[in-house]
Amino acid sequence: MAPIIHLVRHAQGYHNLNEGNHQLPDPDLTPLGESQCEELCKGFQAHDQITHLVASPLRRTLYTCLRSFAPVVKSGKKVIALPDAQEISRLPCDIGSEPSRLGEEFGDLVDLRLVQEGWNDKSSGSKYYPTAAKLEARSREARLWLRKLAKESGDDAQIVLVTHGGILHFLTQDWDGASVERGTGWSNTELRSYTFKDATGQDPDASLVETQKSWRRRRGSATPLTETEQVEMRHIFQSCLPEQKQDGDASSSEVVID
């Protein structure tokens, strides 16, 4: 069996409640968000097959992963925090906490070795400043990292990555449902499963393709977007990224995904 990557958008956070809450720094999950995690945990049928848990280092994604995949955590697996999976905007809600604070809060439950000082810097000179080119580059790096992790675990690898609504479109290279208003086609705690398009591992982009079972579960007999439609949707979405803004001018006029 080919390795499977289960991609999940985090549960509802306080920043999801209203536009004003976008100014909350690295917000927590709401009570509804916690309930969403419980429902995902109950509904997911492959806890015993998960080889790795990975999440964006923002608090809401880490908590979503820990709560939604509690049986995997209880089996002794730590959540690997992956900075390249962080959300795209520069609003306070999408700026992560310092590594020292994360270490104090999550302790031994989370592997923070990849989370170095500066991972939450989204200034114009940073790797994480949200231009289309930089978002595509770090999404490619994340896919390559996931492919390497899967290869180390063999063909039976099943990896969970809990991340955010905006970066998920760049990770999957699938723009179905993306909109400037809502920002993403993914619902809170939505899970979709993927394999690598190139089973030989030679694809330089490590592109993903949704499994047929995953597609049918959420879309039934619907037809996927054509390549032309994907390009059009991507162009609309990326036109709202802040390439033309001055550094530090993060405002609600940017794409707010999460």
PDB file of N, CA, C and O in Angstrom, residues 176-232:
ATOM      1  N   ASP A 176     -10.170  24.085  -5.294  1.00  0.00           N
ATOM      2  CA  ASP A 176     -11.605  23.848  -5.253  1.00  0.00           C
ATOM      3  C   ASP A 176     -12.179  24.410  -3.951  1.00  0.00           C
ATOM      4  O   ASP A 176     -11.742  24.060  -2.859  1.00  0.00           O
ATOM      5  N   GLY A 177     -13.153  25.310  -4.071  1.00  0.00           N
ATOM      6  CA  GLY A 177     -13.816  25.868  -2.900  1.00  0.00           C
ATOM      7  C   GLY A 177     -13.148  27.083  -2.303  1.00  0.00           C
ATOM      8  O   GLY A 177     -13.720  27.747  -1.434  1.00  0.00           O
ATOM      9  N   ALA A 178     -11.927  27.407  -2.723  1.00  0.00           N
ATOM     10  CA  ALA A 178     -11.238  28.575  -2.177  1.00  0.00           C
ATOM     11  C   ALA A 178     -11.949  29.837  -2.603  1.00  0.00           C
ATOM     12  O   ALA A 178     -12.373  29.972  -3.752  1.00  0.00           O
ATOM     13  N   SER A 179     -12.109  30.775  -1.678  1.00  0.00           N
ATOM     14  CA  SER A 179     -12.743  32.051  -2.006  1.00  0.00           C
ATOM     15  C   SER A 179     -12.099  33.145  -1.186  1.00  0.00           C
ATOM     16  O   SER A 179     -11.608  32.903  -0.091  1.00  0.00           O
ATOM     17  N   VAL A 180     -12.096  34.347  -1.728  1.00  0.00           N
ATOM     18  CA  VAL A 180     -11.522  35.478  -1.017  1.00  0.00           C
ATOM     19  C   VAL A 180     -12.315  35.762   0.248  1.00  0.00           C
ATOM     20  O   VAL A 180     -11.758  36.098   1.297  1.00  0.00           O
ATOM     21  N   GLU A 181     -13.649  35.624   0.183  1.00  0.00           N
ATOM     22  CA  GLU A 181     -14.501  35.944   1.323  1.00  0.00           C
ATOM     23  C   GLU A 181     -14.279  34.952   2.472  1.00  0.00           C
ATOM     24  O   GLU A 181     -14.021  35.343   3.604  1.00  0.00           O
ATOM     25  N   ARG A 182     -14.385  33.679   2.184  1.00  0.00           N
ATOM     26  CA  ARG A 182     -14.254  32.661   3.231  1.00  0.00           C
ATOM     27  C   ARG A 182     -12.798  32.259   3.406  1.00  0.00           C
ATOM     28  O   ARG A 182     -12.383  31.840   4.479  1.00  0.00           O
ATOM     29  N   GLY A 183     -12.044  32.358   2.332  1.00  0.00           N
ATOM     30  CA  GLY A 183     -10.620  32.088   2.411  1.00  0.00           C
ATOM     31  C   GLY A 183     -10.213  30.652   2.168  1.00  0.00           C
ATOM     32  O   GLY A 183      -9.067  30.397   1.834  1.00  0.00           O
ATOM     33  N   THR A 184     -11.111  29.711   2.324  1.00  0.00           N
ATOM     34  CA  THR A 184     -10.727  28.318   2.169  1.00  0.00           C
ATOM     35  C   THR A 184     -11.935  27.463   1.823  1.00  0.00           C
ATOM     36  O   THR A 184     -13.074  27.819   2.141  1.00  0.00           O
ATOM     37  N   GLY A 185     -11.672  26.363   1.176  1.00  0.00           N
ATOM     38  CA  GLY A 185     -12.716  25.395   0.894  1.00  0.00           C
ATOM     39  C   GLY A 185     -12.786  24.298   1.930  1.00  0.00           C
ATOM     40  O   GLY A 185     -13.537  23.332   1.764  1.00  0.00           O
ATOM     41  N   TRP A 186     -12.002  24.415   3.005  1.00  0.00           N
ATOM     42  CA  TRP A 186     -11.937  23.404   4.060  1.00  0.00           C
ATOM     43  C   TRP A 186     -12.736  23.851   5.272  1.00  0.00           C
ATOM     44  O   TRP A 186     -12.628  24.990   5.720  1.00  0.00           O
ATOM     45  N   SER A 187     -13.504  22.937   5.852  1.00  0.00           N
ATOM     46  CA  SER A 187     -14.222  23.203   7.102  1.00  0.00           C
ATOM     47  C   SER A 187     -13.323  22.872   8.289  1.00  0.00           C
ATOM     48  O   SER A 187     -12.335  22.145   8.158  1.00  0.00           O
ATOM     49  N   ASN A 188     -13.686  23.394   9.456  1.00  0.00           N
ATOM     50  CA  ASN A 188     -12.937  23.051  10.666  1.00  0.00           C
ATOM     51  C   ASN A 188     -12.980  21.547  10.918  1.00  0.00           C
ATOM     52  O   ASN A 188     -14.046  20.923  10.822  1.00  0.00           O
ATOM     53  N   THR A 189     -11.840  20.976  11.216  1.00  0.00           N
ATOM     54  CA  THR A 189     -11.597  19.542  11.457  1.00  0.00           C
ATOM     55  C   THR A 189     -11.946  18.658  10.261  1.00  0.00           C
ATOM     56  O   THR A 189     -12.088  17.453  10.401  1.00  0.00           O
ATOM     57  N   GLU A 190     -12.067  19.255   9.078  1.00  0.00           N
ATOM     58  CA  GLU A 190     -12.259  18.420   7.886  1.00  0.00           C
ATOM     59  C   GLU A 190     -10.980  17.645   7.605  1.00  0.00           C
ATOM     60  O   GLU A 190      -9.872  18.180   7.664  1.00  0.00           O
ATOM     61  N   LEU A 191     -11.132  16.369   7.288  1.00  0.00           N
ATOM     62  CA  LEU A 191     -10.002  15.493   6.981  1.00  0.00           C
ATOM     63  C   LEU A 191     -10.128  14.977   5.559  1.00  0.00           C
ATOM     64  O   LEU A 191     -11.190  14.500   5.153  1.00  0.00           O
ATOM     65  N   ARG A 192      -9.060  15.128   4.795  1.00  0.00           N
ATOM     66  CA  ARG A 192      -8.980  14.559   3.452  1.00  0.00           C
ATOM     67  C   ARG A 192      -7.687  13.746   3.366  1.00  0.00           C
ATOM     68  O   ARG A 192      -6.671  14.133   3.950  1.00  0.00           O
ATOM     69  N   SER A 193      -7.725  12.670   2.624  1.00  0.00           N
ATOM     70  CA  SER A 193      -6.578  11.762   2.548  1.00  0.00           C
ATOM     71  C   SER A 193      -5.945  11.785   1.164  1.00  0.00           C
ATOM     72  O   SER A 193      -6.650  11.844   0.146  1.00  0.00           O
ATOM     73  N   TYR A 194      -4.621  11.717   1.132  1.00  0.00           N
ATOM     74  CA  TYR A 194      -3.857  11.871  -0.101  1.00  0.00           C
ATOM     75  C   TYR A 194      -2.753  10.824  -0.203  1.00  0.00           C
ATOM     76  O   TYR A 194      -2.292  10.274   0.802  1.00  0.00           O
ATOM     77  N   THR A 195      -2.344  10.587  -1.446  1.00  0.00           N
ATOM     78  CA  THR A 195      -1.116   9.844  -1.725  1.00  0.00           C
ATOM     79  C   THR A 195      -0.246  10.736  -2.616  1.00  0.00           C
ATOM     80  O   THR A 195      -0.708  11.759  -3.129  1.00  0.00           O
ATOM     81  N   PHE A 196       0.995  10.343  -2.802  1.00  0.00           N
ATOM     82  CA  PHE A 196       1.869  11.086  -3.712  1.00  0.00           C
ATOM     83  C   PHE A 196       1.579  10.648  -5.144  1.00  0.00           C
ATOM     84  O   PHE A 196       1.440   9.461  -5.430  1.00  0.00           O
ATOM     85  N   LYS A 197       1.466  11.643  -6.046  1.00  0.00           N
ATOM     86  CA  LYS A 197       1.144  11.340  -7.445  1.00  0.00           C
ATOM     87  C   LYS A 197       2.151  10.373  -8.058  1.00  0.00           C
ATOM     88  O   LYS A 197       1.798   9.465  -8.809  1.00  0.00           O
ATOM     89  N   ASP A 198       3.411  10.598  -7.772  1.00  0.00           N
ATOM     90  CA  ASP A 198       4.476   9.775  -8.331  1.00  0.00           C
ATOM     91  C   ASP A 198       4.904   8.751  -7.291  1.00  0.00           C
ATOM     92  O   ASP A 198       5.591   9.073  -6.317  1.00  0.00           O
ATOM     93  N   ALA A 199       4.496   7.515  -7.492  1.00  0.00           N
ATOM     94  CA  ALA A 199       4.801   6.460  -6.527  1.00  0.00           C
ATOM     95  C   ALA A 199       6.285   6.121  -6.484  1.00  0.00           C
ATOM     96  O   ALA A 199       6.753   5.501  -5.516  1.00  0.00           O
ATOM     97  N   THR A 200       7.053   6.538  -7.503  1.00  0.00           N
ATOM     98  CA  THR A 200       8.487   6.210  -7.530  1.00  0.00           C
ATOM     99  C   THR A 200       9.298   7.152  -6.643  1.00  0.00           C
ATOM    100  O   THR A 200      10.469   6.886  -6.369  1.00  0.00           O
ATOM    101  N   GLY A 201       8.692   8.262  -6.226  1.00  0.00           N
ATOM    102  CA  GLY A 201       9.415   9.205  -5.373  1.00  0.00           C
ATOM    103  C   GLY A 201      10.363  10.115  -6.118  1.00  0.00           C
ATOM    104  O   GLY A 201      11.210  10.764  -5.507  1.00  0.00           O
ATOM    105  N   GLN A 202      10.223  10.218  -7.433  1.00  0.00           N
ATOM    106  CA  GLN A 202      11.127  11.035  -8.240  1.00  0.00           C
ATOM    107  C   GLN A 202      10.563  12.421  -8.557  1.00  0.00           C
ATOM    108  O   GLN A 202      11.285  13.285  -9.052  1.00  0.00           O
ATOM    109  N   ASP A 203       9.294  12.645  -8.318  1.00  0.00           N
ATOM    110  CA  ASP A 203       8.671  13.930  -8.601  1.00  0.00           C
ATOM    111  C   ASP A 203       9.351  15.034  -7.794  1.00  0.00           C
ATOM    112  O   ASP A 203       9.328  14.996  -6.562  1.00  0.00           O
ATOM    113  N   PRO A 204       9.951  16.027  -8.432  1.00  0.00           N
ATOM    114  CA  PRO A 204      10.660  17.076  -7.693  1.00  0.00           C
ATOM    115  C   PRO A 204       9.746  17.951  -6.853  1.00  0.00           C
ATOM    116  O   PRO A 204      10.212  18.641  -5.951  1.00  0.00           O
ATOM    117  N   ASP A 205       8.439  17.919  -7.119  1.00  0.00           N
ATOM    118  CA  ASP A 205       7.491  18.713  -6.345  1.00  0.00           C
ATOM    119  C   ASP A 205       6.767  17.895  -5.282  1.00  0.00           C
ATOM    120  O   ASP A 205       6.054  18.467  -4.445  1.00  0.00           O
ATOM    121  N   ALA A 206       6.936  16.581  -5.317  1.00  0.00           N
ATOM    122  CA  ALA A 206       6.236  15.693  -4.370  1.00  0.00           C
ATOM    123  C   ALA A 206       4.738  16.014  -4.324  1.00  0.00           C
ATOM    124  O   ALA A 206       4.128  16.102  -3.251  1.00  0.00           O
ATOM    125  N   SER A 207       4.132  16.189  -5.474  1.00  0.00           N
ATOM    126  CA  SER A 207       2.723  16.569  -5.554  1.00  0.00           C
ATOM    127  C   SER A 207       1.822  15.482  -4.993  1.00  0.00           C
ATOM    128  O   SER A 207       2.120  14.281  -5.072  1.00  0.00           O
ATOM    129  N   LEU A 208       0.699  15.927  -4.443  1.00  0.00           N
ATOM    130  CA  LEU A 208      -0.259  15.031  -3.817  1.00  0.00           C
ATOM    131  C   LEU A 208      -1.501  14.867  -4.681  1.00  0.00           C
ATOM    132  O   LEU A 208      -1.843  15.754  -5.467  1.00  0.00           O
ATOM    133  N   VAL A 209      -2.188  13.760  -4.517  1.00  0.00           N
ATOM    134  CA  VAL A 209      -3.475  13.540  -5.168  1.00  0.00           C
ATOM    135  C   VAL A 209      -4.414  12.930  -4.139  1.00  0.00           C
ATOM    136  O   VAL A 209      -4.036  12.033  -3.378  1.00  0.00           O
ATOM    137  N   GLU A 210      -5.632  13.450  -4.086  1.00  0.00           N
ATOM    138  CA  GLU A 210      -6.593  12.940  -3.111  1.00  0.00           C
ATOM    139  C   GLU A 210      -7.001  11.520  -3.482  1.00  0.00           C
ATOM    140  O   GLU A 210      -7.211  11.196  -4.655  1.00  0.00           O
ATOM    141  N   THR A 211      -7.122  10.670  -2.479  1.00  0.00           N
ATOM    142  CA  THR A 211      -7.539   9.296  -2.752  1.00  0.00           C
ATOM    143  C   THR A 211      -8.985   9.277  -3.225  1.00  0.00           C
ATOM    144  O   THR A 211      -9.791  10.155  -2.873  1.00  0.00           O
ATOM    145  N   GLN A 212      -9.306   8.297  -4.009  1.00  0.00           N
ATOM    146  CA  GLN A 212     -10.666   8.177  -4.532  1.00  0.00           C
ATOM    147  C   GLN A 212     -11.667   8.024  -3.396  1.00  0.00           C
ATOM    148  O   GLN A 212     -12.766   8.606  -3.431  1.00  0.00           O
ATOM    149  N   LYS A 213     -11.295   7.261  -2.380  1.00  0.00           N
ATOM    150  CA  LYS A 213     -12.186   7.051  -1.232  1.00  0.00           C
ATOM    151  C   LYS A 213     -12.472   8.366  -0.529  1.00  0.00           C
ATOM    152  O   LYS A 213     -13.613   8.652  -0.150  1.00  0.00           O
ATOM    153  N   SER A 214     -11.451   9.201  -0.355  1.00  0.00           N
ATOM    154  CA  SER A 214     -11.613  10.491   0.303  1.00  0.00           C
ATOM    155  C   SER A 214     -12.510  11.407  -0.528  1.00  0.00           C
ATOM    156  O   SER A 214     -13.416  12.067   0.006  1.00  0.00           O
ATOM    157  N   TRP A 215     -12.255  11.468  -1.830  1.00  0.00           N
ATOM    158  CA  TRP A 215     -13.060  12.327  -2.708  1.00  0.00           C
ATOM    159  C   TRP A 215     -14.534  11.924  -2.682  1.00  0.00           C
ATOM    160  O   TRP A 215     -15.424  12.766  -2.563  1.00  0.00           O
ATOM    161  N   ARG A 216     -14.792  10.632  -2.806  1.00  0.00           N
ATOM    162  CA  ARG A 216     -16.176  10.161  -2.851  1.00  0.00           C
ATOM    163  C   ARG A 216     -16.884  10.393  -1.526  1.00  0.00           C
ATOM    164  O   ARG A 216     -18.087  10.675  -1.498  1.00  0.00           O
ATOM    165  N   ARG A 217     -16.148  10.298  -0.432  1.00  0.00           N
ATOM    166  CA  ARG A 217     -16.755  10.516   0.886  1.00  0.00           C
ATOM    167  C   ARG A 217     -17.295  11.935   1.021  1.00  0.00           C
ATOM    168  O   ARG A 217     -18.351  12.162   1.587  1.00  0.00           O
ATOM    169  N   ARG A 218     -16.580  12.903   0.465  1.00  0.00           N
ATOM    170  CA  ARG A 218     -16.990  14.301   0.660  1.00  0.00           C
ATOM    171  C   ARG A 218     -17.687  14.903  -0.556  1.00  0.00           C
ATOM    172  O   ARG A 218     -18.420  15.881  -0.413  1.00  0.00           O
ATOM    173  N   ARG A 219     -17.466  14.354  -1.758  1.00  0.00           N
ATOM    174  CA  ARG A 219     -18.026  14.975  -2.968  1.00  0.00           C
ATOM    175  C   ARG A 219     -18.868  14.028  -3.805  1.00  0.00           C
ATOM    176  O   ARG A 219     -19.424  14.439  -4.819  1.00  0.00           O
ATOM    177  N   GLY A 220     -18.945  12.771  -3.425  1.00  0.00           N
ATOM    178  CA  GLY A 220     -19.763  11.820  -4.163  1.00  0.00           C
ATOM    179  C   GLY A 220     -19.295  11.668  -5.601  1.00  0.00           C
ATOM    180  O   GLY A 220     -18.122  11.421  -5.865  1.00  0.00           O
ATOM    181  N   SER A 221     -20.204  11.861  -6.550  1.00  0.00           N
ATOM    182  CA  SER A 221     -19.890  11.670  -7.966  1.00  0.00           C
ATOM    183  C   SER A 221     -19.511  12.973  -8.666  1.00  0.00           C
ATOM    184  O   SER A 221     -19.427  13.021  -9.889  1.00  0.00           O
ATOM    185  N   ALA A 222     -19.287  14.041  -7.899  1.00  0.00           N
ATOM    186  CA  ALA A 222     -18.927  15.323  -8.500  1.00  0.00           C
ATOM    187  C   ALA A 222     -17.635  15.211  -9.295  1.00  0.00           C
ATOM    188  O   ALA A 222     -16.750  14.402  -8.993  1.00  0.00           O
ATOM    189  N   THR A 223     -17.504  16.047 -10.317  1.00  0.00           N
ATOM    190  CA  THR A 223     -16.314  16.057 -11.161  1.00  0.00           C
ATOM    191  C   THR A 223     -15.310  17.087 -10.640  1.00  0.00           C
ATOM    192  O   THR A 223     -15.680  18.228 -10.379  1.00  0.00           O
ATOM    193  N   PRO A 224     -14.047  16.706 -10.479  1.00  0.00           N
ATOM    194  CA  PRO A 224     -13.047  17.664 -10.009  1.00  0.00           C
ATOM    195  C   PRO A 224     -12.875  18.816 -10.993  1.00  0.00           C
ATOM    196  O   PRO A 224     -13.230  18.713 -12.175  1.00  0.00           O
ATOM    197  N   LEU A 225     -12.326  19.931 -10.507  1.00  0.00           N
ATOM    198  CA  LEU A 225     -12.042  21.066 -11.371  1.00  0.00           C
ATOM    199  C   LEU A 225     -11.083  20.668 -12.486  1.00  0.00           C
ATOM    200  O   LEU A 225     -10.198  19.835 -12.291  1.00  0.00           O
ATOM    201  N   THR A 226     -11.267  21.264 -13.643  1.00  0.00           N
ATOM    202  CA  THR A 226     -10.309  21.060 -14.726  1.00  0.00           C
ATOM    203  C   THR A 226      -9.027  21.826 -14.415  1.00  0.00           C
ATOM    204  O   THR A 226      -8.988  22.681 -13.515  1.00  0.00           O
ATOM    205  N   GLU A 227      -7.987  21.559 -15.155  1.00  0.00           N
ATOM    206  CA  GLU A 227      -6.720  22.262 -14.954  1.00  0.00           C
ATOM    207  C   GLU A 227      -6.900  23.763 -15.166  1.00  0.00           C
ATOM    208  O   GLU A 227      -6.352  24.582 -14.411  1.00  0.00           O
ATOM    209  N   THR A 228      -7.674  24.143 -16.182  1.00  0.00           N
ATOM    210  CA  THR A 228      -7.929  25.570 -16.440  1.00  0.00           C
ATOM    211  C   THR A 228      -8.671  26.209 -15.278  1.00  0.00           C
ATOM    212  O   THR A 228      -8.347  27.329 -14.853  1.00  0.00           O
ATOM    213  N   GLU A 229      -9.669  25.530 -14.749  1.00  0.00           N
ATOM    214  CA  GLU A 229     -10.419  26.051 -13.604  1.00  0.00           C
ATOM    215  C   GLU A 229      -9.535  26.187 -12.375  1.00  0.00           C
ATOM    216  O   GLU A 229      -9.654  27.151 -11.606  1.00  0.00           O
ATOM    217  N   GLN A 230      -8.629  25.237 -12.179  1.00  0.00           N
ATOM    218  CA  GLN A 230      -7.695  25.322 -11.050  1.00  0.00           C
ATOM    219  C   GLN A 230      -6.825  26.565 -11.174  1.00  0.00           C
ATOM    220  O   GLN A 230      -6.610  27.294 -10.197  1.00  0.00           O
ATOM    221  N   VAL A 231      -6.328  26.822 -12.378  1.00  0.00           N
ATOM    222  CA  VAL A 231      -5.477  27.991 -12.609  1.00  0.00           C
ATOM    223  C   VAL A 231      -6.256  29.274 -12.335  1.00  0.00           C
ATOM    224  O   VAL A 231      -5.735  30.213 -11.701  1.00  0.00           O
ATOM    225  N   GLU A 232      -7.493  29.339 -12.783  1.00  0.00           N
ATOM    226  CA  GLU A 232      -8.317  30.528 -12.570  1.00  0.00           C
ATOM    227  C   GLU A 232      -8.579  30.761 -11.088  1.00  0.00           C
ATOM    228  O   GLU A 232      -8.478  31.891 -10.593  1.00  0.00           O
TER     229      GLU A 232
END
